[in-house]
mmCIF file of C-alpha atoms in Angstrom:
data_model
loop_
_atom_site.group_PDB
_atom_site.id
_atom_site.type_symbol
_atom_site.label_atom_id
_atom_site.label_comp_id
_atom_site.label_asym_id
_atom_site.label_seq_id
_atom_site.Cartn_x
_atom_site.Cartn_y
_atom_site.Cartn_z
ATOM 1 C CA MET A 6 26.535 80.519 205.035
ATOM 2 C CA LYS A 7 30.072 80.996 206.415
ATOM 3 C CA LYS A 8 31.205 77.847 204.609
ATOM 4 C CA ALA A 9 29.311 78.604 201.404
ATOM 5 C CA PHE A 10 30.482 82.207 200.984
ATOM 6 C CA PRO A 11 34.182 81.402 200.292
ATOM 7 C CA ILE A 12 33.154 78.758 197.746
ATOM 8 C CA ILE A 13 30.749 81.144 195.979
ATOM 9 C CA PHE A 14 33.308 83.948 195.985
ATOM 10 C CA LEU A 15 36.039 81.659 194.611
ATOM 11 C CA THR A 16 33.699 80.360 191.896
ATOM 12 C CA ILE A 17 32.823 83.910 190.795
ATOM 13 C CA MET A 18 36.484 84.947 190.690
ATOM 14 C CA ILE A 19 37.462 81.891 188.630
ATOM 15 C CA ALA A 20 34.581 82.529 186.241
ATOM 16 C CA VAL A 21 35.592 86.187 185.804
ATOM 17 C CA MET A 22 39.197 85.183 185.038
ATOM 18 C CA TYR A 23 38.655 82.144 182.833
ATOM 19 C CA LEU A 24 35.250 82.584 181.132
ATOM 20 C CA PRO A 25 36.586 85.119 178.560
ATOM 21 C CA ILE A 26 39.480 82.767 177.765
ATOM 22 C CA MET A 27 37.116 79.832 177.371
ATOM 23 C CA MET A 28 35.013 81.854 174.942
ATOM 24 C CA LEU A 29 38.125 82.617 172.928
ATOM 25 C CA VAL A 30 39.020 78.922 172.884
ATOM 26 C CA VAL A 31 35.565 78.016 171.585
ATOM 27 C CA TYR A 32 35.637 80.649 168.831
ATOM 28 C CA SER A 33 39.084 79.494 167.707
ATOM 29 C CA PHE A 34 37.414 76.243 166.567
ATOM 30 C CA THR A 35 34.737 77.991 164.498
ATOM 31 C CA ASP A 36 34.512 79.690 161.105
ATOM 32 C CA ALA A 37 32.990 82.845 162.622
ATOM 33 C CA PRO A 38 34.692 86.016 161.281
ATOM 34 C CA ASN A 39 33.769 87.946 164.428
ATOM 35 C CA ILE A 40 32.580 87.277 167.957
ATOM 36 C CA GLY A 41 28.903 86.553 167.436
ATOM 37 C CA PRO A 42 26.674 83.737 166.211
ATOM 38 C CA ILE A 43 28.433 80.424 165.634
ATOM 39 C CA HIS A 44 27.367 78.710 162.418
ATOM 40 C CA SER A 45 29.780 75.781 162.280
ATOM 41 C CA PHE A 46 32.995 74.477 163.783
ATOM 42 C CA SER A 47 36.241 74.362 161.826
ATOM 43 C CA MET A 48 39.996 73.877 162.202
ATOM 44 C CA GLN A 49 40.790 76.489 159.550
ATOM 45 C CA ASN A 50 42.154 78.991 162.082
ATOM 46 C CA TYR A 51 44.778 76.467 163.190
ATOM 47 C CA VAL A 52 45.602 75.556 159.593
ATOM 48 C CA THR A 53 46.203 79.240 158.835
ATOM 49 C CA LEU A 54 48.263 79.662 162.004
ATOM 50 C CA PHE A 55 50.695 76.865 161.170
ATOM 51 C CA THR A 56 50.866 77.329 157.382
ATOM 52 C CA LYS A 57 51.035 81.087 156.828
ATOM 53 C CA ASP A 58 54.705 82.132 156.559
ATOM 54 C CA GLU A 59 54.061 85.562 158.034
ATOM 55 C CA LEU A 60 52.629 84.079 161.230
ATOM 56 C CA LYS A 61 55.275 81.355 161.520
ATOM 57 C CA SER A 62 58.087 83.890 161.188
ATOM 58 C CA MET A 63 56.528 86.159 163.811
ATOM 59 C CA ILE A 64 56.039 83.301 166.287
ATOM 60 C CA PHE A 65 59.565 81.963 165.778
ATOM 61 C CA GLY A 66 61.125 85.402 166.262
ATOM 62 C CA THR A 67 59.096 86.009 169.420
ATOM 63 C CA ILE A 68 60.120 82.672 170.918
ATOM 64 C CA VAL A 69 63.821 83.250 170.164
ATOM 65 C CA LEU A 70 63.626 86.722 171.708
ATOM 66 C CA ALA A 71 61.875 85.344 174.798
ATOM 67 C CA LEU A 72 64.438 82.568 175.293
ATOM 68 C CA VAL A 73 67.477 84.825 174.832
ATOM 69 C CA SER A 74 66.203 87.644 177.045
ATOM 70 C CA ALA A 75 64.950 85.150 179.678
ATOM 71 C CA LEU A 76 68.359 83.458 179.783
ATOM 72 C CA LEU A 77 70.139 86.788 180.287
ATOM 73 C CA ALA A 78 67.561 87.919 182.858
ATOM 74 C CA THR A 79 67.924 84.641 184.750
ATOM 75 C CA ILE A 80 71.702 84.984 184.911
ATOM 76 C CA PHE A 81 71.627 88.610 186.071
ATOM 77 C CA GLY A 82 68.672 88.147 188.426
ATOM 78 C CA THR A 83 70.155 85.042 190.055
ATOM 79 C CA LEU A 84 73.596 86.603 190.496
ATOM 80 C CA GLY A 85 71.992 89.749 191.914
ATOM 81 C CA ALA A 86 69.923 87.749 194.389
ATOM 82 C CA ILE A 87 72.944 85.728 195.538
ATOM 83 C CA GLY A 88 75.057 88.865 195.843
ATOM 84 C CA ALA A 89 72.394 90.647 197.889
ATOM 85 C CA PHE A 90 71.855 87.598 200.103
ATOM 86 C CA TYR A 91 75.528 87.387 201.055
ATOM 87 C CA SER A 92 75.983 91.158 201.399
ATOM 88 C CA LYS A 93 75.745 93.149 204.610
ATOM 89 C CA LYS A 94 72.269 94.044 205.826
ATOM 90 C CA GLY A 95 72.395 97.659 204.621
ATOM 91 C CA ALA A 96 73.656 96.746 201.157
ATOM 92 C CA ALA A 97 71.139 93.905 200.817
ATOM 93 C CA SER A 98 68.288 96.232 201.806
ATOM 94 C CA PHE A 99 69.439 98.835 199.261
ATOM 95 C CA ILE A 100 69.697 96.277 196.459
ATOM 96 C CA GLY A 101 66.252 94.895 197.307
ATOM 97 C CA SER A 102 64.731 98.374 197.279
ATOM 98 C CA MET A 103 66.350 99.268 193.959
ATOM 99 C CA ASN A 104 65.079 95.995 192.495
ATOM 100 C CA GLN A 105 61.517 97.037 193.344
ATOM 101 C CA VAL A 106 61.701 100.139 191.138
ATOM 102 C CA PRO A 107 61.579 98.324 187.748
ATOM 103 C CA VAL A 108 58.867 96.010 189.130
ATOM 104 C CA VAL A 109 56.422 98.812 189.984
ATOM 105 C CA ASN A 110 57.587 101.104 187.180
ATOM 106 C CA ALA A 111 55.325 101.382 184.136
ATOM 107 C CA ASP A 112 56.524 99.470 181.070
ATOM 108 C CA VAL A 113 56.061 102.556 178.923
ATOM 109 C CA VAL A 114 58.601 104.425 181.080
ATOM 110 C CA THR A 115 61.084 101.557 180.779
ATOM 111 C CA GLY A 116 60.585 101.457 177.016
ATOM 112 C CA PHE A 117 61.144 105.211 176.660
ATOM 113 C CA SER A 118 64.236 105.036 178.898
ATOM 114 C CA ILE A 119 65.842 102.201 176.940
ATOM 115 C CA CYS A 120 65.067 103.998 173.686
ATOM 116 C CA ILE A 121 66.628 107.290 174.830
ATOM 117 C CA LEU A 122 69.681 105.669 176.438
ATOM 118 C CA LEU A 123 70.674 103.183 173.750
ATOM 119 C CA ILE A 124 69.201 104.493 170.524
ATOM 120 C CA VAL A 125 69.519 108.257 171.047
ATOM 121 C CA THR A 126 72.442 108.645 173.473
ATOM 122 C CA PHE A 127 74.671 105.741 172.388
ATOM 123 C CA ASN A 128 73.387 105.744 168.790
ATOM 124 C CA ILE A 129 72.794 101.996 168.731
ATOM 125 C CA SER A 130 70.664 101.019 165.758
ATOM 126 C CA LYS A 131 67.305 99.408 166.435
ATOM 127 C CA GLU A 132 68.031 97.056 163.537
ATOM 128 C CA SER A 133 70.743 95.408 165.666
ATOM 129 C CA TYR A 134 68.107 93.999 168.064
ATOM 130 C CA ILE A 135 70.317 95.085 170.995
ATOM 131 C CA PRO A 136 67.838 97.657 172.404
ATOM 132 C CA LEU A 137 65.019 95.100 172.185
ATOM 133 C CA VAL A 138 66.971 92.360 173.976
ATOM 134 C CA VAL A 139 68.249 94.792 176.614
ATOM 135 C CA GLY A 140 64.734 96.112 177.190
ATOM 136 C CA HIS A 141 63.247 92.659 177.744
ATOM 137 C CA THR A 142 66.164 91.668 179.978
ATOM 138 C CA VAL A 143 65.670 94.779 182.110
ATOM 139 C CA LEU A 144 61.960 94.009 182.276
ATOM 140 C CA SER A 145 62.422 90.411 183.446
ATOM 141 C CA ALA A 146 65.563 90.391 185.636
ATOM 142 C CA PRO A 147 63.902 91.979 188.719
ATOM 143 C CA PHE A 148 61.228 89.272 188.706
ATOM 144 C CA VAL A 149 63.889 86.560 188.540
ATOM 145 C CA TYR A 150 65.504 88.225 191.551
ATOM 146 C CA LEU A 151 62.209 88.037 193.443
ATOM 147 C CA SER A 152 61.822 84.358 192.535
ATOM 148 C CA VAL A 153 65.312 83.398 193.731
ATOM 149 C CA VAL A 154 65.488 85.362 197.008
ATOM 150 C CA PRO A 155 62.884 83.229 198.870
ATOM 151 C CA LYS A 156 64.762 80.038 197.934
ATOM 152 C CA LEU A 157 67.994 81.540 199.251
ATOM 153 C CA LYS A 158 66.287 82.269 202.560
ATOM 154 C CA GLN A 159 64.893 78.725 202.743
ATOM 155 C CA MET A 160 68.126 76.881 201.974
ATOM 156 C CA ASP A 161 70.457 75.396 204.574
ATOM 157 C CA ASN A 162 73.287 77.940 204.567
ATOM 158 C CA SER A 163 75.405 75.769 206.842
ATOM 159 C CA LEU A 164 76.124 73.480 203.881
ATOM 160 C CA TYR A 165 77.800 76.340 202.019
ATOM 161 C CA GLU A 166 79.863 77.251 205.074
ATOM 162 C CA ALA A 167 80.806 73.599 205.573
ATOM 163 C CA ALA A 168 81.986 73.389 201.957
ATOM 164 C CA LEU A 169 84.238 76.411 202.511
ATOM 165 C CA ASP A 170 85.593 74.928 205.756
ATOM 166 C CA LEU A 171 86.449 71.730 203.889
ATOM 167 C CA GLY A 172 88.571 73.652 201.400
ATOM 168 C CA ALA A 173 86.162 74.324 198.541
ATOM 169 C CA LYS A 174 86.600 77.612 196.708
ATOM 170 C CA PRO A 175 83.620 80.027 196.851
ATOM 171 C CA ALA A 176 82.850 79.586 193.130
ATOM 172 C CA PHE A 177 82.894 75.798 193.436
ATOM 173 C CA ALA A 178 80.741 75.859 196.579
ATOM 174 C CA LEU A 179 78.318 78.227 194.871
ATOM 175 C CA ARG A 180 77.984 75.925 191.859
ATOM 176 C CA LYS A 181 77.784 72.639 193.760
ATOM 177 C CA VAL A 182 76.000 73.630 196.972
ATOM 178 C CA VAL A 183 74.007 76.841 196.575
ATOM 179 C CA LEU A 184 72.694 76.529 193.015
ATOM 180 C CA PRO A 185 71.170 73.038 193.457
ATOM 181 C CA GLN A 186 69.230 74.283 196.489
ATOM 182 C CA ILE A 187 67.840 77.386 194.761
ATOM 183 C CA MET A 188 67.274 75.776 191.355
ATOM 184 C CA PRO A 189 63.441 75.680 191.710
ATOM 185 C CA GLY A 190 63.475 79.453 192.152
ATOM 186 C CA VAL A 191 65.814 79.874 189.184
ATOM 187 C CA VAL A 192 63.563 77.736 186.970
ATOM 188 C CA SER A 193 60.472 79.635 188.124
ATOM 189 C CA GLY A 194 62.210 82.933 187.386
ATOM 190 C CA PHE A 195 63.217 81.715 183.923
ATOM 191 C CA ALA A 196 59.635 80.663 183.145
ATOM 192 C CA LEU A 197 58.310 83.994 184.422
ATOM 193 C CA ALA A 198 60.863 85.875 182.305
ATOM 194 C CA ILE A 199 59.679 84.038 179.188
ATOM 195 C CA THR A 200 56.073 84.926 180.002
ATOM 196 C CA LEU A 201 56.923 88.598 180.532
ATOM 197 C CA SER A 202 58.773 88.752 177.218
ATOM 198 C CA LEU A 203 55.899 87.128 175.342
ATOM 199 C CA ASP A 204 53.405 89.484 176.978
ATOM 200 C CA ASP A 205 55.310 92.758 176.565
ATOM 201 C CA TYR A 206 54.058 95.364 174.124
ATOM 202 C CA PHE A 207 55.320 98.809 175.155
ATOM 203 C CA ILE A 208 59.057 98.055 175.397
ATOM 204 C CA ALA A 209 58.980 96.061 172.163
ATOM 205 C CA SER A 210 57.098 98.772 170.301
ATOM 206 C CA TYR A 211 59.756 101.385 171.188
ATOM 207 C CA THR A 212 62.875 99.252 170.689
ATOM 208 C CA LYS A 213 62.134 96.662 167.991
ATOM 209 C CA PRO A 214 63.395 96.891 164.399
ATOM 210 C CA ALA A 215 60.855 98.150 161.907
ATOM 211 C CA THR A 216 60.666 94.792 160.123
ATOM 212 C CA PHE A 217 60.294 92.699 163.294
ATOM 213 C CA ASP A 218 57.139 91.962 165.253
ATOM 214 C CA THR A 219 56.534 90.168 168.526
ATOM 215 C CA ILE A 220 53.221 88.463 169.205
ATOM 216 C CA SER A 221 51.957 91.488 171.152
ATOM 217 C CA THR A 222 52.882 94.111 168.554
ATOM 218 C CA TYR A 223 51.626 91.889 165.747
ATOM 219 C CA VAL A 224 48.264 91.364 167.458
ATOM 220 C CA VAL A 225 47.784 95.110 168.019
ATOM 221 C CA ASN A 226 48.624 95.887 164.377
ATOM 222 C CA ALA A 227 46.452 93.037 163.091
ATOM 223 C CA THR A 228 43.386 94.195 165.027
ATOM 224 C CA LYS A 229 43.675 97.568 163.302
ATOM 225 C CA GLY A 230 43.701 95.988 159.851
ATOM 226 C CA SER A 231 41.008 94.357 157.759
ATOM 227 C CA GLN A 232 42.482 90.866 157.279
ATOM 228 C CA THR A 233 39.830 88.662 158.904
ATOM 229 C CA GLU A 234 41.831 85.506 158.251
ATOM 230 C CA ILE A 235 44.757 86.842 160.313
ATOM 231 C CA LYS A 236 42.516 88.044 163.132
ATOM 232 C CA THR A 237 40.785 84.707 163.580
ATOM 233 C CA ALA A 238 44.107 82.835 163.335
ATOM 234 C CA LEU A 239 45.258 84.875 166.326
ATOM 235 C CA TRP A 240 42.385 83.338 168.308
ATOM 236 C CA ALA A 241 43.997 79.980 167.638
ATOM 237 C CA LEU A 242 47.414 81.353 168.642
ATOM 238 C CA SER A 243 45.994 82.611 171.943
ATOM 239 C CA THR A 244 44.475 79.192 172.593
ATOM 240 C CA VAL A 245 47.780 77.434 171.904
ATOM 241 C CA ILE A 246 49.647 79.788 174.262
ATOM 242 C CA PHE A 247 47.038 79.250 176.984
ATOM 243 C CA ALA A 248 47.260 75.455 176.608
ATOM 244 C CA ILE A 249 51.069 75.552 176.815
ATOM 245 C CA VAL A 250 50.936 77.690 179.963
ATOM 246 C CA ILE A 251 48.498 75.268 181.584
ATOM 247 C CA LEU A 252 50.737 72.295 180.752
ATOM 248 C CA VAL A 253 53.848 74.057 182.098
ATOM 249 C CA VAL A 254 52.122 75.041 185.343
ATOM 250 C CA VAL A 255 50.806 71.510 185.882
ATOM 251 C CA ALA A 256 54.227 70.016 185.139
ATOM 252 C CA MET A 257 55.952 72.400 187.565
ATOM 253 C CA ASN A 258 53.434 71.631 190.301
ATOM 254 C CA LEU A 259 53.810 67.892 189.807
ATOM 255 C CA THR A 260 57.595 68.221 189.824
ATOM 256 C CA GLY A 261 57.458 70.300 192.988
ATOM 257 C CA LYS A 262 55.246 67.764 194.730
ATOM 258 C CA GLY A 263 57.576 64.979 193.622
ATOM 259 C CA ASP A 264 60.578 66.789 195.101
ATOM 260 C CA VAL A 265 58.734 67.358 198.396
ATOM 261 C CA ASN A 266 57.730 63.705 198.649
ATOM 262 C CA ARG A 267 61.286 62.619 197.828
ATOM 263 C CA ARG A 268 62.740 64.828 200.568
ATOM 264 C CA ARG A 269 60.201 63.487 203.048
ATOM 265 C CA ARG A 270 61.161 59.901 202.204
ATOM 266 C CA GLU A 271 64.854 60.776 202.586
ATOM 267 C CA GLU A 272 64.233 62.420 205.961
ATOM 268 C CA ALA A 273 62.178 59.426 207.101
#
């Protein structure tokens, strides 16, 4: 029983997490207008997804927003993590504590704050996309910080000090010694930032231009409407996103295992 209980518990947890997604995947390949009886299977939802201009424009805009905000968040989060790591203990502890605030803070509060600061106080137009990009960067940067800090603690800091002793400038040593060692954390933070941007609804709803929709805001608006064709096409979109996430996770795990095996061979 002691051996069986963890297996049963793990199976139940996996089923709770993935069974709803699997149902969505199945329905994306049907002609059912709603979740209910399945009469026949069809690829029409995917045809609509990749041929309807409205959906293609929304997906393209969301991806561009995610990439831009993730890039900015990765730069700021990585620099913040490096700065905190090489700061004095008190300063590093303060920076780490302040970084936790946006992580545990509700997205709706962040969205309101960005809206009041940029749009109301500084009178920056929502049509400029600046509030939206800033909001997603603020959302993601603390998580990049949390992804990079463990890699900084794991790296061999003596290599950086040796580079300085040999005459390298701090910027050069940072680029050639520190960054290669923490790159897995940087890449993980970048991937997480993209995911957070794609998933966000509250910040986007308060800061986006009126004519622009992300996947999240589009899905919420579509579910309130009566266009069945759009609703069912979103099942296909959810399936595509899930498949891409699975492929990325598998690729990252395989790459990580390859790096570990390579280091072991080098040490041997």
